[in-house]
Short mmCIF file of C-alpha atoms in Angstrom, two decimals:
data_model
loop_
_atom_site.label_atom_id
_atom_site.label_comp_id
_atom_site.label_asym_id
_atom_site.label_seq_id
_atom_site.Cartn_x
_atom_site.Cartn_y
_atom_site.Cartn_z
CA MET A 25 56.38 -120.20 97.06
CA PRO A 26 53.10 -121.93 98.00
CA PRO A 27 53.22 -125.28 99.84
CA ILE A 28 52.85 -128.55 97.93
CA GLU A 29 49.31 -129.79 98.41
CA GLY A 30 49.18 -133.28 99.90
CA ILE A 31 52.80 -133.15 101.08
CA SER A 32 53.69 -129.90 102.83
CA GLU A 33 50.98 -130.29 105.48
CA ILE A 34 52.02 -133.83 106.48
CA ARG A 35 53.79 -134.27 109.83
CA ARG A 36 55.20 -137.62 110.92
CA LEU A 37 56.97 -138.76 114.04
CA PRO A 38 60.02 -140.98 113.38
CA ARG A 39 60.25 -144.43 114.90
CA LEU A 40 63.18 -144.48 117.30
CA ASN A 41 63.40 -148.16 118.26
CA LYS A 42 61.53 -151.26 119.45
CA ILE A 43 60.85 -152.51 122.98
CA ARG A 44 60.31 -156.22 123.44
CA LEU A 45 58.67 -158.56 125.92
CA GLY A 46 60.96 -161.56 125.60
CA ILE A 47 64.57 -162.69 125.28
CA LYS A 48 66.33 -165.50 123.47
CA LYS A 49 67.48 -168.49 125.48
CA GLU A 50 69.62 -171.44 124.39
CA GLY A 51 67.98 -174.85 124.45
CA GLN A 52 68.92 -178.35 123.33
CA ARG A 53 67.38 -177.63 119.93
CA GLY A 54 68.83 -174.14 119.60
CA PRO A 55 67.70 -170.65 120.67
CA TYR A 56 64.09 -170.04 121.59
CA PRO A 57 62.15 -166.95 122.82
CA ALA A 58 61.19 -166.76 126.49
CA ALA A 59 58.85 -164.25 128.10
CA VAL A 60 60.24 -162.09 130.90
CA ASN A 61 58.65 -159.95 133.62
CA TYR A 62 60.27 -156.72 132.42
CA PHE A 63 60.68 -154.64 129.27
CA VAL A 64 63.61 -155.51 127.02
CA CYS A 65 64.82 -152.04 126.02
CA PRO A 66 67.41 -150.42 123.75
CA SER A 67 70.41 -148.69 125.30
CA GLU A 68 68.96 -145.18 125.43
CA VAL A 69 65.96 -146.43 127.41
CA ILE A 70 68.13 -148.54 129.71
CA ALA A 71 70.14 -145.39 130.49
CA VAL A 72 66.98 -143.84 131.96
CA TYR A 73 65.07 -146.81 133.40
CA GLY A 74 67.77 -149.40 134.12
CA GLU A 75 68.44 -152.88 132.73
CA GLU A 76 65.12 -154.55 133.57
CA PRO A 77 62.38 -151.92 133.98
CA LYS A 78 58.86 -153.06 134.81
CA GLU A 79 57.32 -149.62 134.31
CA LEU A 80 57.65 -147.00 131.57
CA LYS A 81 56.23 -143.48 131.51
CA VAL A 82 54.48 -143.23 128.15
CA MET A 83 52.31 -140.93 126.07
CA PHE A 84 50.30 -141.87 123.00
CA PRO A 85 50.65 -139.29 120.20
CA SER A 86 47.15 -139.75 118.78
CA ASP A 87 43.58 -140.23 119.99
CA ASP A 88 43.00 -142.72 117.17
CA ILE A 89 43.60 -146.20 118.56
CA ASN A 90 43.83 -147.57 115.01
CA LEU A 91 46.95 -145.44 114.53
CA CYS A 92 48.70 -145.74 117.89
CA VAL A 93 47.47 -149.23 118.96
CA PRO A 94 46.61 -151.17 115.76
CA GLN A 95 45.42 -154.76 116.23
CA TRP A 96 45.35 -157.49 113.57
CA TYR A 97 45.66 -161.19 112.91
CA LYS A 98 49.04 -161.46 111.18
CA CYS A 99 50.56 -164.39 109.34
CA TYR A 100 54.28 -164.48 108.59
CA SER A 101 56.45 -166.61 106.33
CA TYR A 102 60.13 -167.23 106.99
CA SER A 103 60.98 -166.26 103.40
CA GLN A 104 58.19 -163.84 102.47
CA GLY A 105 57.71 -161.80 105.66
CA LEU A 106 54.14 -160.65 106.27
CA ILE A 107 51.87 -162.73 104.01
CA CYS A 108 48.44 -162.07 105.54
CA ARG A 109 46.79 -159.46 107.74
CA GLY A 110 43.13 -159.59 108.76
CA ASP A 111 40.53 -158.60 111.35
CA GLY A 112 38.75 -161.94 111.78
CA ARG A 113 36.37 -161.20 108.89
CA ILE A 114 38.39 -159.85 105.95
CA CYS A 115 42.09 -160.13 105.21
CA ARG A 116 44.61 -159.08 102.60
CA ARG A 117 46.79 -162.01 101.67
CA LYS A 118 49.95 -162.43 99.60
CA VAL A 119 49.08 -165.30 97.25
CA ASP A 120 51.21 -167.40 94.90
CA ILE A 121 49.85 -166.73 91.40
CA GLN A 122 50.55 -170.26 90.20
CA THR A 123 49.18 -172.24 93.15
CA GLY A 124 46.57 -169.86 94.61
CA ASP A 125 48.01 -170.69 98.04
CA PHE A 126 49.87 -168.53 100.57
CA ALA A 127 53.13 -167.20 99.13
CA ASP A 128 56.15 -169.14 100.42
CA LYS A 129 59.79 -169.83 99.65
CA GLU A 130 58.90 -171.42 96.29
CA THR A 131 56.85 -168.43 95.13
CA LYS A 132 58.13 -166.63 92.01
CA GLN A 133 55.17 -164.32 91.39
CA TRP A 134 52.54 -163.18 93.83
CA GLU A 135 49.57 -160.85 94.16
CA ILE A 136 47.51 -159.44 97.00
CA CYS A 137 44.01 -160.91 97.35
CA GLU A 138 41.23 -159.72 99.62
CA THR A 139 39.43 -162.72 101.06
CA SER A 140 37.79 -163.99 104.23
CA CYS A 141 39.76 -164.11 107.49
CA ASP A 142 39.13 -167.12 109.74
CA GLY A 143 41.04 -165.76 112.76
CA PRO A 144 41.83 -168.63 115.20
CA LYS A 145 40.27 -171.11 112.73
CA CYS A 146 42.89 -170.29 110.12
CA PRO A 147 44.94 -173.40 109.27
CA LYS A 148 48.09 -171.36 109.89
CA TYR A 149 47.02 -170.49 113.44
CA PRO A 150 47.79 -173.79 115.24
CA ALA A 151 51.41 -173.64 114.06
CA LYS A 152 51.67 -170.06 115.42
CA GLN A 153 52.44 -168.82 111.92
CA CYS A 154 49.29 -166.68 112.25
CA ARG A 155 48.71 -164.85 115.53
CA ARG A 156 46.77 -161.93 116.91
CA VAL A 157 49.07 -158.93 117.34
CA MET A 158 48.61 -155.58 119.09
CA SER A 159 51.28 -152.98 118.35
CA LEU A 160 51.70 -150.02 120.72
CA LEU A 161 53.30 -146.86 119.33
CA PHE A 162 54.14 -144.44 122.13
CA ILE A 163 56.41 -141.61 123.23
CA LEU A 164 58.79 -141.98 126.16
CA PRO A 165 58.87 -138.39 127.43
CA ASP A 166 61.74 -139.00 129.88
CA VAL A 167 64.02 -140.52 127.20
CA PRO A 168 66.03 -138.19 124.91
CA GLY A 169 64.85 -138.13 121.34
CA LEU A 170 61.82 -137.05 119.31
CA GLY A 171 59.82 -139.99 118.01
CA VAL A 172 57.93 -143.11 119.00
CA TYR A 173 58.80 -146.59 120.24
CA GLN A 174 57.00 -149.74 119.09
CA LEU A 175 56.05 -152.69 121.31
CA ASP A 176 54.23 -155.80 119.99
CA THR A 177 52.22 -158.30 121.98
CA SER A 178 50.10 -161.32 121.08
CA SER A 179 48.83 -162.00 124.60
CA PHE A 180 45.03 -162.19 124.87
CA TYR A 181 45.18 -160.82 128.41
CA SER A 182 47.48 -157.92 127.53
CA ILE A 183 45.31 -156.93 124.58
CA VAL A 184 42.18 -156.97 126.75
CA ASN A 185 43.93 -154.95 129.50
CA ILE A 186 45.06 -152.22 127.11
CA ASN A 187 41.70 -152.00 125.32
CA SER A 188 39.89 -151.86 128.65
CA GLN A 189 41.70 -148.57 129.36
CA ILE A 190 42.06 -146.82 126.00
CA GLY A 191 39.88 -148.79 123.56
CA SER A 192 37.47 -146.62 121.57
CA ASP A 193 34.54 -148.87 120.58
CA PRO A 194 33.26 -149.32 123.22
CA PRO A 195 35.31 -146.65 125.02
CA GLY A 196 37.82 -147.82 127.62
CA PHE A 197 37.76 -146.71 131.24
CA LEU A 198 40.26 -143.87 130.76
CA ARG A 199 38.42 -142.45 127.74
CA GLN A 200 35.23 -142.20 129.77
CA PHE A 201 36.94 -139.64 132.04
CA THR A 202 38.63 -137.68 129.25
CA GLY A 203 35.84 -137.40 126.69
CA GLY A 204 37.61 -139.83 124.36
CA ARG A 205 41.02 -138.16 124.61
CA ILE A 206 44.20 -140.19 125.14
CA ALA A 207 46.81 -138.23 123.16
CA PHE A 208 49.70 -136.83 125.21
CA LEU A 209 48.19 -137.76 128.57
CA PRO A 210 50.76 -138.99 131.14
CA LEU A 211 50.34 -142.76 131.56
CA THR A 212 52.32 -145.68 132.98
CA LEU A 213 52.80 -148.89 131.00
CA SER A 214 53.74 -151.85 133.22
CA VAL A 215 54.51 -155.54 133.10
CA VAL A 216 52.55 -157.15 135.95
CA ASP A 217 51.73 -160.61 137.21
CA GLN A 218 48.15 -161.73 136.57
CA GLU A 219 46.48 -164.94 137.65
CA VAL A 220 44.54 -166.55 134.82
CA ASN A 221 42.54 -169.73 134.32
CA PRO A 222 42.54 -170.58 130.61
CA PRO A 223 39.95 -173.13 129.38
CA GLY A 224 41.22 -176.66 129.86
CA GLU A 225 44.13 -175.53 132.04
CA GLY A 226 44.67 -174.94 135.72
CA ARG A 227 45.22 -171.59 137.35
CA LYS A 228 48.58 -170.00 136.66
CA VAL A 229 50.34 -166.65 136.91
CA ILE A 230 51.60 -164.99 133.74
CA HIS A 231 53.21 -161.64 132.86
CA VAL A 232 50.88 -159.20 131.12
CA LEU A 233 50.77 -155.54 130.13
CA SER A 234 48.87 -153.03 132.22
CA LEU A 235 48.15 -149.37 131.55
CA CYS A 236 47.27 -146.87 134.27
CA SER A 237 47.83 -143.28 135.37
CA GLU A 238 49.62 -142.14 138.51
CA VAL A 239 48.11 -138.65 138.41
CA LYS A 240 44.76 -137.70 139.87
CA VAL A 241 41.66 -138.20 137.75
CA SER A 242 40.91 -134.47 138.09
CA ASP A 243 44.34 -133.66 136.62
CA LEU A 244 43.75 -136.07 133.72
CA ILE A 245 40.41 -134.43 132.98
CA GLU A 246 42.03 -131.00 133.01
CA ALA A 247 44.87 -132.16 130.75
CA SER A 248 42.38 -133.72 128.33
CA ARG A 249 40.79 -130.30 127.71
CA LYS A 250 44.00 -128.99 126.14
CA ARG A 251 43.99 -130.17 122.57
CA PRO A 252 47.46 -130.91 121.13
CA ALA A 253 48.36 -130.56 117.48
CA GLN A 254 47.60 -133.74 115.55
CA VAL A 255 50.54 -135.65 114.10
CA LEU A 256 50.85 -138.67 111.84
CA LEU A 257 52.66 -141.73 113.10
CA PRO A 258 55.30 -143.58 111.10
CA THR A 259 54.29 -146.58 109.05
CA LEU A 260 54.01 -149.57 111.37
CA SER A 261 57.10 -151.75 111.27
CA GLU A 262 55.64 -155.14 110.44
CA GLU A 263 57.36 -156.60 107.38
CA GLU A 264 59.94 -158.27 109.61
CA PRO A 265 58.29 -160.59 112.14
CA PRO A 266 59.08 -159.81 115.81
CA GLU A 267 61.28 -162.73 116.85
CA ASP A 268 60.02 -162.75 120.44
CA GLN A 269 56.52 -163.41 119.06
CA TYR A 270 57.31 -165.37 115.86
CA PRO A 271 60.40 -167.56 116.39
CA PRO A 272 62.19 -168.00 113.03
CA GLU A 273 62.44 -171.74 113.65
CA ILE A 274 58.66 -172.03 113.91
CA LEU A 275 58.07 -170.02 110.75
CA GLU A 276 60.63 -171.99 108.81
CA ALA A 277 59.10 -175.30 109.93
CA ALA A 278 55.54 -174.14 109.30
CA GLU A 279 56.36 -173.05 105.76
CA THR A 280 57.32 -176.59 104.77
CA LYS A 281 53.81 -177.85 105.54
CA PRO A 282 51.34 -177.29 102.65
CA VAL A 283 48.01 -175.68 103.47
CA ASP A 284 44.95 -176.04 101.23
CA ILE A 285 43.78 -172.44 100.91
CA CYS A 286 42.56 -170.97 97.62
CA PRO A 287 41.27 -167.41 97.97
CA ASP A 288 38.81 -165.93 95.53
CA LYS A 289 40.98 -164.23 92.90
CA SER A 290 38.06 -162.16 91.64
CA THR A 291 38.78 -159.73 94.48
CA ALA A 292 42.51 -159.58 93.86
CA SER A 293 44.18 -156.19 94.13
CA PRO A 294 47.17 -155.32 91.88
CA GLU A 295 48.78 -153.29 94.66
CA PRO A 296 51.56 -155.03 96.66
CA ALA A 297 51.10 -155.11 100.42
CA ALA A 298 53.26 -153.11 102.76
CA ALA A 299 55.08 -155.59 104.00
CA GLN A 300 52.29 -162.52 118.72
CA GLU A 301 51.30 -165.64 122.32
CA THR A 302 54.23 -165.58 124.67
CA ALA A 303 53.17 -164.88 128.24
CA THR A 304 53.15 -161.15 127.51
#
């Protein structure tokens, strides 16, 4: 029997679990997320790396950074999940058909509109309902299981650090040695202290992501010449907001404040959409 065209040739890696960069703490007003200087891991990863690992041996399963390290502005609603995703120029937004505004808890019918993305100037951004998010999808070769783990960060410094190593346009430092290759190369993902001096603030030390290799550059170059089979990654888990980046209390409070946004419905798409800055 011949294979089914468009299906039989597809290969996907399953998503095994999520790794986080923060924990919940109890405060006077209830629980709140707090950044930590280690990876918050599921049990199977803890069994290999311990309770509070600061380094993980990782491999990216694709050379395409848009697949293994996608980066977007994302806006979440407490009741609607992901309601907007954009690149700072164009976004796809879940819009209430009756009001023309962002879909919220009062929305009965909605549609997806393509409209302009204002990035940090978005009225949802100051309330941290909209944030920049980088999602890393990687293999942990020392942990039992076949699949990928997902880690999300909204830190400006972490995003710059990761792109500086494996970004593709312009190419990051690592790609310059490997001819653009990053797939299945042995790398180390770390949480490190970095001194920063944000505009309007004094110097401070925060926890950020860092990516490096502990093998010799010559060995990386040699490994990069061996082309692995290409695989497709699982659909990014993004309908549910990561609580260490989007606290539910903030989303619930933000949703009660009306925002005057009316996207151009002439560009509306009938297709429904598939359905972070702590220190890290």
